[in-house]
Short mmCIF file of C-alpha atoms and ligand atoms in Angstrom, two decimals:
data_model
loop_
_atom_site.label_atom_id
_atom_site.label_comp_id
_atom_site.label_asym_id
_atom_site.label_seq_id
_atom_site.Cartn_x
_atom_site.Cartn_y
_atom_site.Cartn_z
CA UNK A 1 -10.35 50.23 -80.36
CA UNK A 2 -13.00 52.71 -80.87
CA UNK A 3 -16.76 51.16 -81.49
CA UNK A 4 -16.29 53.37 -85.04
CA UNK A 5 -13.03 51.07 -85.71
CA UNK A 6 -14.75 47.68 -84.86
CA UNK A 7 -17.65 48.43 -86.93
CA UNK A 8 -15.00 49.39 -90.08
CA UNK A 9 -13.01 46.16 -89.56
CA UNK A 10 -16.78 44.17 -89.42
CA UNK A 11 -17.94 45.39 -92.09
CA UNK A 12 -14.77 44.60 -94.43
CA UNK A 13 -15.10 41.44 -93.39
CA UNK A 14 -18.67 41.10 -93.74
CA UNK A 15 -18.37 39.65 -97.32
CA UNK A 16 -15.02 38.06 -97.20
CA UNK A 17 -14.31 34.42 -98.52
CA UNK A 18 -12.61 32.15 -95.96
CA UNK A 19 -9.40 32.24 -95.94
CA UNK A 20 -6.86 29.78 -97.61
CA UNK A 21 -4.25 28.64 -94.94
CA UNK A 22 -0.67 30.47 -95.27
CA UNK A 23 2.54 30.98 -93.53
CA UNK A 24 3.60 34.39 -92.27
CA UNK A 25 4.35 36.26 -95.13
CA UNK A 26 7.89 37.25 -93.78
CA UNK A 27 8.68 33.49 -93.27
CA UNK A 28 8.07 33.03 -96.96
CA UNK A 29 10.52 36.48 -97.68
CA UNK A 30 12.96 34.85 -95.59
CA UNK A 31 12.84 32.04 -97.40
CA UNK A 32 12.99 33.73 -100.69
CA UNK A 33 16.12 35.82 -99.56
CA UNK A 34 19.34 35.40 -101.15
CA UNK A 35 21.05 35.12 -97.43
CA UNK A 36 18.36 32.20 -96.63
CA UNK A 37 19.42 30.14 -99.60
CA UNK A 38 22.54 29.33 -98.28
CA UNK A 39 21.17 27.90 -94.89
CA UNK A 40 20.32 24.42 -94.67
CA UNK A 41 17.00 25.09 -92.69
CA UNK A 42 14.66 27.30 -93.77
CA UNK A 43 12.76 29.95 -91.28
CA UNK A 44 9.75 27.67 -92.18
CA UNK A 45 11.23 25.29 -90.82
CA UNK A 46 11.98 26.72 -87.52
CA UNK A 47 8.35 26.60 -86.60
CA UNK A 48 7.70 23.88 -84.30
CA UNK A 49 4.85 21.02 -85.06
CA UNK A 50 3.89 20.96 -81.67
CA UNK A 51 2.91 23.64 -78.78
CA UNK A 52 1.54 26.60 -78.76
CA UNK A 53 0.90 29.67 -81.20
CA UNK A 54 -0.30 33.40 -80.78
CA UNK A 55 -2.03 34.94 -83.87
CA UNK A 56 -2.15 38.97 -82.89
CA UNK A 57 -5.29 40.40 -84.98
CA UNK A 58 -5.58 37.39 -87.20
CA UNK A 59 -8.32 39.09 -89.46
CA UNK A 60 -9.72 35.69 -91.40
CA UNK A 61 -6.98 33.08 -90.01
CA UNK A 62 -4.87 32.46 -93.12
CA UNK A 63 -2.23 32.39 -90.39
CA UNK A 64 -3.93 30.62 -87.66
CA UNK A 65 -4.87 27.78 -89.66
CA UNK A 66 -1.26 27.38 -90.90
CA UNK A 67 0.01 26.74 -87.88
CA UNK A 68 -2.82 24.71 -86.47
CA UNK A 69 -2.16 22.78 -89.85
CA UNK A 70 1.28 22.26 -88.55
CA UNK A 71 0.54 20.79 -85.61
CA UNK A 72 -0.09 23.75 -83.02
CA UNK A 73 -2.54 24.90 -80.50
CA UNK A 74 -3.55 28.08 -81.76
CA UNK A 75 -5.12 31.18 -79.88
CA UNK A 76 -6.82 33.49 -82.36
CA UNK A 77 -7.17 37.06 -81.42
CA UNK A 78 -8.91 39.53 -83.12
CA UNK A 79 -11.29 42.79 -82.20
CA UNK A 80 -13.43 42.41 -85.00
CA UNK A 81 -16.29 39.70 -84.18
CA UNK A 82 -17.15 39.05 -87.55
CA UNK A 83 -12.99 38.75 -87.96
CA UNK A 84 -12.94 35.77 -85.22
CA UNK A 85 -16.04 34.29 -86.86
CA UNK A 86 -14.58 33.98 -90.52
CA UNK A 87 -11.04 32.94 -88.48
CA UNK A 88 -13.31 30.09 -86.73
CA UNK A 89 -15.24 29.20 -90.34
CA UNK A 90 -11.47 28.88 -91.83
CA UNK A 91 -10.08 26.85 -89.48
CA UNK A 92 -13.21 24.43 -90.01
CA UNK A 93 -12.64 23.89 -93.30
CA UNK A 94 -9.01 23.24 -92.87
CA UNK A 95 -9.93 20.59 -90.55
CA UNK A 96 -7.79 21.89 -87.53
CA UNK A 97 -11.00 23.90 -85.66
CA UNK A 98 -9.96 21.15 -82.45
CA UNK A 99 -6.32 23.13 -82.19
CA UNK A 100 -8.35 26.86 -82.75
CA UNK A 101 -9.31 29.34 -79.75
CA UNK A 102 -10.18 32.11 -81.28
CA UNK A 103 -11.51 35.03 -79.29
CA UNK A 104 -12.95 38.65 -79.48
CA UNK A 105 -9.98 41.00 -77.83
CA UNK A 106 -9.15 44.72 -77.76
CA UNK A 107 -5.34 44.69 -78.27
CA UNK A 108 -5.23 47.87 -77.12
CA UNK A 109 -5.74 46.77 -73.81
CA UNK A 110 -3.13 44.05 -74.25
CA UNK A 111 -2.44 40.46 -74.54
CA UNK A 112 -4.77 39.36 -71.91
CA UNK A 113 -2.84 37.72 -68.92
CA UNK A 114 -4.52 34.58 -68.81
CA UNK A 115 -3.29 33.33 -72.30
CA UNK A 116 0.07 32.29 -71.31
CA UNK A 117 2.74 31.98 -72.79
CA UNK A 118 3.71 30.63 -76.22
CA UNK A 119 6.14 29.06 -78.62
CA UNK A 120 5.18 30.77 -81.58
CA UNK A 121 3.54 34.39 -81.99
CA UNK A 122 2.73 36.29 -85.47
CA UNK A 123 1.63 39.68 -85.71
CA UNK A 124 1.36 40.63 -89.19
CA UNK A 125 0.26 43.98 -90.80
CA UNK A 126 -1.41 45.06 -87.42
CA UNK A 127 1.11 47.70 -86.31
CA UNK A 128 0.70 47.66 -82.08
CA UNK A 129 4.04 49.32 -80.36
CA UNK A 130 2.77 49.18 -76.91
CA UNK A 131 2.07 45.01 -77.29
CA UNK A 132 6.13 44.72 -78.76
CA UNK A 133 7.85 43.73 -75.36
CA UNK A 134 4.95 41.89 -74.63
CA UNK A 135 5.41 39.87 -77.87
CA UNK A 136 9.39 38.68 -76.31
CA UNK A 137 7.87 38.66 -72.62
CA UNK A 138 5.03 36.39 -74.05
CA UNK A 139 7.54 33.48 -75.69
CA UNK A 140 8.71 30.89 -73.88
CA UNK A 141 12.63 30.07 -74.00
CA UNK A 142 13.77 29.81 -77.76
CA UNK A 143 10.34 30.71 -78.85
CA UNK A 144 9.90 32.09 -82.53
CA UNK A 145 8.15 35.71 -83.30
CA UNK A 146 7.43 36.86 -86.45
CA UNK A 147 6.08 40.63 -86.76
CA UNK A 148 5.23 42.90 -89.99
CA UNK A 149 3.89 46.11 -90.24
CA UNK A 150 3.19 48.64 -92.65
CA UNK A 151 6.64 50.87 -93.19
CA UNK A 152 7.23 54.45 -94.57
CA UNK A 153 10.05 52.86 -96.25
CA UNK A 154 9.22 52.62 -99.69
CA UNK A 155 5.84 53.41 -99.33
CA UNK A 156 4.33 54.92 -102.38
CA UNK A 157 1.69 57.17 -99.84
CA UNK A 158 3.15 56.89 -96.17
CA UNK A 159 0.02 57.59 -93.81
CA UNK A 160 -1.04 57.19 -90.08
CA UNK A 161 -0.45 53.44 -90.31
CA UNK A 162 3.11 53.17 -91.47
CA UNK A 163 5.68 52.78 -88.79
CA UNK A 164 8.47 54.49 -88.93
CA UNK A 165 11.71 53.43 -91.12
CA UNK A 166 13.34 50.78 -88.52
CA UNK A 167 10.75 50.79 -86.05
CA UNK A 168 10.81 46.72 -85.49
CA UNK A 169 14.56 46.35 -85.93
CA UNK A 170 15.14 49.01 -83.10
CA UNK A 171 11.92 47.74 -80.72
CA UNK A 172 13.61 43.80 -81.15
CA UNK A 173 17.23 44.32 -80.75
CA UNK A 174 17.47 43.62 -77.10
CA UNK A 175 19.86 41.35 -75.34
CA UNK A 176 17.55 38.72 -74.79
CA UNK A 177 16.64 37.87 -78.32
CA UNK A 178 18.24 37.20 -82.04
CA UNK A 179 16.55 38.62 -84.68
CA UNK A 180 17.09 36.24 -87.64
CA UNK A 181 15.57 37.49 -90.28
CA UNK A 182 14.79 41.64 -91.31
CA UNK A 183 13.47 43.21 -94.18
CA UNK A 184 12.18 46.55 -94.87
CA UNK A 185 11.22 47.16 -98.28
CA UNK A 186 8.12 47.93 -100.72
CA UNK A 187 6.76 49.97 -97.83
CA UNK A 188 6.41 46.72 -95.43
CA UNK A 189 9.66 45.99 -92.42
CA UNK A 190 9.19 42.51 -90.99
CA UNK A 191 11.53 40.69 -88.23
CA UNK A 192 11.75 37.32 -87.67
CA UNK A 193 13.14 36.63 -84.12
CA UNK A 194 13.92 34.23 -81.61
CA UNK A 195 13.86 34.69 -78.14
CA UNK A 196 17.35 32.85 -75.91
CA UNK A 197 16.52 29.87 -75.18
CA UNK A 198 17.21 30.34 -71.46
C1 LIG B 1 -4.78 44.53 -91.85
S1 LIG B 1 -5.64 43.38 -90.85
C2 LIG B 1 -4.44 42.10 -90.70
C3 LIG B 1 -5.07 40.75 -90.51
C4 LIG B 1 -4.08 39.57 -90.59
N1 LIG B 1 -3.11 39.62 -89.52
C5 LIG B 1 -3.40 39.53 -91.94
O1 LIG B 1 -2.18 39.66 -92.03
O2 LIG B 1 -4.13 39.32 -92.93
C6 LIG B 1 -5.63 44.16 -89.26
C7 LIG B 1 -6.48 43.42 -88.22
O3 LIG B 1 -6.30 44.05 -86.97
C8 LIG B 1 -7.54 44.00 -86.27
N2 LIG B 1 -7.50 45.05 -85.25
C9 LIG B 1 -7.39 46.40 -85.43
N3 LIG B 1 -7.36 47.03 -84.23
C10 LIG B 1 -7.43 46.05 -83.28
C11 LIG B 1 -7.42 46.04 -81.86
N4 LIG B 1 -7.35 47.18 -81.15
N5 LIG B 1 -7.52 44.88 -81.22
C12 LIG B 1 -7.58 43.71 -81.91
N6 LIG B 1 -7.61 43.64 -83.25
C13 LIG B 1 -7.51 44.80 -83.93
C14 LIG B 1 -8.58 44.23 -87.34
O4 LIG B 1 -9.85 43.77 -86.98
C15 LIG B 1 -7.97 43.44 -88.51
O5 LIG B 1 -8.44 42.11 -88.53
#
């Protein structure tokens, strides 16, 4: 990330509130969808209490303190400093800050190796091709991943950011994963996937 990106991303943060804890929004779709209704566990509830989480560019930690809530150990990672600061300040106040890493990292220069691997990993509205196999190579055996980004489908003004129409579906249909849940709609095209559990 340039040092002209970090300073944009600071300084919309600069005077942002903390954030109130929240599932992935495309765990909340899924549930919502009329295909979901029928199951008898939601995708929500597919998210283990217990293990541990990635949150790609978690921006003020709605997400991260979710899943800490829920009983995970949570790496935060974010390139904005004032980002991981507001993600630390949330967690606080949500009482999980003990289950919280959250650390200043350049995603385009990957997921750094010494992280691990994880049981859970959310990347949401931070569109990162280059980090997608990482995102399957990074989950441990019947781990959950739940990705969104920006879509030109149905996108009322398409731009730089917006992935191409069936960019996740193609990236996460690969013979060692299920995707469980897809939507691409209102200019936003989430998965919800599962890597085999051996
Ligand atoms: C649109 S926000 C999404 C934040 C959060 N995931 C959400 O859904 O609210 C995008 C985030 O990506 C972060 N970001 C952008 N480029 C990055 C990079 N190269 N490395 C790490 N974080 C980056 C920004 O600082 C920002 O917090």
């Amino acid at each position: 990330m340039s040092a002209d990106d970090a300073s944009r991303w600071d300084a919309r943060y600069a005077d942002a509130e903390l954030a109130e804890p929240s599932p992935p929004d495309a765990l909340v779709a899924a549930d919502r969808s009329e295909t979901d209704r029928t199951r008898k566990a939601t995708l929500l509830d597919l998210v283990p209490v217990a293990g541990r989480a990635l949150d790609v560019a978690c921006g003020a930690g709605a997400q991260t303190a979710w899943l800490a809530a829920r009983g995970l150990e949570v790496v935060a990672l974010d390139a904005s400093p004032v980002a991981i600061d507001l993600t630390a300040r949330t967690a606080d106040a949500a009482g999980v800050r003990s289950r919280v890493e959250a650390r200043v990292v350049d995603l385009d220069l990957g997921i750094p190796t010494d992280l691990g691997t994880f049981d859970v990993i959310v990347c949401q509205r931070f569109r990162a091709v280059d980090l997608y196999d990482s995102f399957v190579e990074r989950l441990r055996p019947g781990g959950l991943a739940v990705v969104t980004v920006l879509s030109r489908t149905g996108a009322d003004h398409p731009g730089a950011f917006h992935a191409p129409s069936g960019e996740l579906r193609t990236a996460f249909t690969r013979p060692d994963t299920d995707v469980l849940f897809h939507q691409e709609t209102a200019g936003q095209e989430s998965v919800v996937l599962r890597r085999h559990p051996t």
